[in-house]
mmCIF file of C-alpha atoms in Angstrom:
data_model
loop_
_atom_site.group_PDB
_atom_site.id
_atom_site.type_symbol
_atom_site.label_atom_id
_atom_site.label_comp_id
_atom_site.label_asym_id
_atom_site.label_seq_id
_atom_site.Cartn_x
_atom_site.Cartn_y
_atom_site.Cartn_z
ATOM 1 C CA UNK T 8 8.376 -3.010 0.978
ATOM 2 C CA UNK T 9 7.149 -4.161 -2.471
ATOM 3 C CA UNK T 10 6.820 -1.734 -5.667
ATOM 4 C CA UNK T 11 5.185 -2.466 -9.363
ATOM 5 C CA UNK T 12 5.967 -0.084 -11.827
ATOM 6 C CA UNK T 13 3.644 -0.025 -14.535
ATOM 7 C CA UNK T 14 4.384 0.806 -17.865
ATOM 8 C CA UNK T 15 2.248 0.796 -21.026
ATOM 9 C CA UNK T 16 3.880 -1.927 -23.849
ATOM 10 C CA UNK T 17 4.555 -0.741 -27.600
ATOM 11 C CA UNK T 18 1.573 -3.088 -28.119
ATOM 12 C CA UNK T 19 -1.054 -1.726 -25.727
ATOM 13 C CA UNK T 20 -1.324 1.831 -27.369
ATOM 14 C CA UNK T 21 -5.306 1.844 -25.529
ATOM 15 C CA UNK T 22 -4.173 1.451 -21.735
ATOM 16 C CA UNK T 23 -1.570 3.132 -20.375
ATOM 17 C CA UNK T 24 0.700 2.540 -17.125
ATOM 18 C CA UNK T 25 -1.806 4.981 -14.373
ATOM 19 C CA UNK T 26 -4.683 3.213 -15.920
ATOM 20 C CA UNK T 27 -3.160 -0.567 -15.540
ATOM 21 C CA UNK T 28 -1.623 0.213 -11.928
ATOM 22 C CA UNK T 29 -4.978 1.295 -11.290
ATOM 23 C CA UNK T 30 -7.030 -1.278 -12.340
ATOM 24 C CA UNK T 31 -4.887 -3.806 -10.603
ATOM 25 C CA UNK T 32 -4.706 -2.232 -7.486
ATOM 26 C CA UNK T 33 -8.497 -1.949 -7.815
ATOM 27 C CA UNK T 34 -7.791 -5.381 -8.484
ATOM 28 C CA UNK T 35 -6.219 -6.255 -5.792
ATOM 29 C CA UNK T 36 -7.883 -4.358 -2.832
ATOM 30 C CA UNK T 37 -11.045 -6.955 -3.619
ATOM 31 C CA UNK T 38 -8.418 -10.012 -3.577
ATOM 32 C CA UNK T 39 -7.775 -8.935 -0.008
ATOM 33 C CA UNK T 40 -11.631 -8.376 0.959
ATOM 34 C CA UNK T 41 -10.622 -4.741 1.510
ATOM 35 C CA UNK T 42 -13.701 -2.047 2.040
ATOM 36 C CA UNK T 43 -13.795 1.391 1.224
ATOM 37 C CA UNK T 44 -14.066 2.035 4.530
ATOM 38 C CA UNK T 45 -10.576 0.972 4.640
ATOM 39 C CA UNK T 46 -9.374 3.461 2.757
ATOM 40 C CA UNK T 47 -6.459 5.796 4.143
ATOM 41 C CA UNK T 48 -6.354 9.421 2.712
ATOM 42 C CA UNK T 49 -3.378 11.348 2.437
ATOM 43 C CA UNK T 50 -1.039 9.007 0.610
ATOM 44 C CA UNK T 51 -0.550 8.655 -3.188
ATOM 45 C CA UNK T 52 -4.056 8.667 -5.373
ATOM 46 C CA UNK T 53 -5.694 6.051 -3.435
ATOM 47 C CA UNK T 54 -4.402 3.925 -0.234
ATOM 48 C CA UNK T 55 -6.197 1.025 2.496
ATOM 49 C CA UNK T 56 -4.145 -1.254 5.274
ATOM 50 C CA UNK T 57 -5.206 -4.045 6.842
ATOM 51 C CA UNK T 58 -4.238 -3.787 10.256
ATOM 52 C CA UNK T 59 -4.182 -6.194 13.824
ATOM 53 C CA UNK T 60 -2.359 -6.439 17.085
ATOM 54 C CA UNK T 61 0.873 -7.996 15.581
ATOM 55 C CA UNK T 62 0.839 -7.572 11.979
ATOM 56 C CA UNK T 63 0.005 -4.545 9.618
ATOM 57 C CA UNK T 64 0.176 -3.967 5.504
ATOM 58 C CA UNK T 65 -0.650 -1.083 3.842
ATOM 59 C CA UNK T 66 -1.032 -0.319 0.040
ATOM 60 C CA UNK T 67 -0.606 2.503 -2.317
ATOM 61 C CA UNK T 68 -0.714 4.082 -5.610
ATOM 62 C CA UNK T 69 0.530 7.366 -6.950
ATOM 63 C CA UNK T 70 0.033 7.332 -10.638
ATOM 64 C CA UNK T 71 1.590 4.582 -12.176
ATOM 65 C CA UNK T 72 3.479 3.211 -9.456
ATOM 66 C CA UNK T 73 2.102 0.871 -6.454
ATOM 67 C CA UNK T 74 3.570 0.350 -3.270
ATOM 68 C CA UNK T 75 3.406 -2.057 -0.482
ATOM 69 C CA UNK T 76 4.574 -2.128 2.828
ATOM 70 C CA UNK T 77 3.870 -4.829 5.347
ATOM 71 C CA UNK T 78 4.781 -5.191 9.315
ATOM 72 C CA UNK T 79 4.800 -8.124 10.871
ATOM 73 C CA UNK T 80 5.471 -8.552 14.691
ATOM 74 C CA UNK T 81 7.401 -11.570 16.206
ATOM 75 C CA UNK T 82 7.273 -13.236 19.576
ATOM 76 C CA UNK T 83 5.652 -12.190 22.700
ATOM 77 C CA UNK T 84 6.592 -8.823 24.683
ATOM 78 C CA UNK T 85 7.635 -8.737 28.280
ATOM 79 C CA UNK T 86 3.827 -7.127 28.824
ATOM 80 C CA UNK T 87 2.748 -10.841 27.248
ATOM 81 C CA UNK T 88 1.165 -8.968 24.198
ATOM 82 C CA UNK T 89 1.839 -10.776 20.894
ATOM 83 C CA UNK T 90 2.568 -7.102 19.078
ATOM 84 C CA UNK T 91 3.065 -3.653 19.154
ATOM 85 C CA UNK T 92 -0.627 -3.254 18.372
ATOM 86 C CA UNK T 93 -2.963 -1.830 15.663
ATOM 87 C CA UNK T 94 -2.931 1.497 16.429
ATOM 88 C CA UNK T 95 0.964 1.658 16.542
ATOM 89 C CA UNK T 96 1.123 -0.554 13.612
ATOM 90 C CA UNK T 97 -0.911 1.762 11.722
ATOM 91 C CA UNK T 98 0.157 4.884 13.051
ATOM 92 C CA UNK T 99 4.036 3.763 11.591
ATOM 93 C CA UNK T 100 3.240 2.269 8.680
ATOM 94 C CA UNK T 101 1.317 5.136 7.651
ATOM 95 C CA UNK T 102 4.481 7.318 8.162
ATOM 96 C CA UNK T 103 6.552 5.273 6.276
ATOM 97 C CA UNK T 104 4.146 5.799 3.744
ATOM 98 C CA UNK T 105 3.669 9.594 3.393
ATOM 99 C CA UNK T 106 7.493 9.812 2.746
ATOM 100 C CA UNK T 107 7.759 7.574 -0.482
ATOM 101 C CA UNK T 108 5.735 9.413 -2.668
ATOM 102 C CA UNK T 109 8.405 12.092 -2.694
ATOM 103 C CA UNK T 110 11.045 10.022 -3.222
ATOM 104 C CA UNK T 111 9.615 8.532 -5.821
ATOM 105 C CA UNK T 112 9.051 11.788 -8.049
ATOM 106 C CA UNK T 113 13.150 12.294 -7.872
#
């Protein structure tokens, strides 16, 4: 798990910290080549995940703050599968997910 606080500077008295951690996860989401279709609702202010078989991230912001949390499978099961699979992947980190924002507001 990864998280950016942003913060406005003395100097920036025009942009503040929501607008900066929301123009770079804007930012960001195109670095990635992520859709709106991608899009996850339910967590933070805005959310998308890039998901496969083996490996998973998803990313979120709630206000100024934006979040990261990535999954990445190792090996090759007993079954011969090379992960746990997208669905699982997706379904957990999108769990994780839903419980940070509170945590973060303490």
């Amino acid at each position: 798990m990864t998280l950016y606080l942003y913060e406005r500077l003395p100097s920036q008295q025009d942009v503040g910290g929501v607008q900066m951690a929301s123009d770079s996860f804007s930012a960001g989401r195109k670095r990635q080549g992520v859709a709106d279709s991608d899009s996850i609702d339910g967590i933070g202010d805005e959310a998308y995940g890039k998901f496969n078989d083996a490996n998973g991230s998803l990313t979120f912001r709630t206000g100024n703050v934006i979040v990261e949390l990535r999954y990445q499978g190792s090996g090759e099961s007993q079954q011969g599968a090379t992960g746990l699979g997208r669905e699982a992947i997706q379904v957990a980190l999108t769990k994780a997910a839903k419980d940070i924002p509170q945590h973060l507001r303490k």
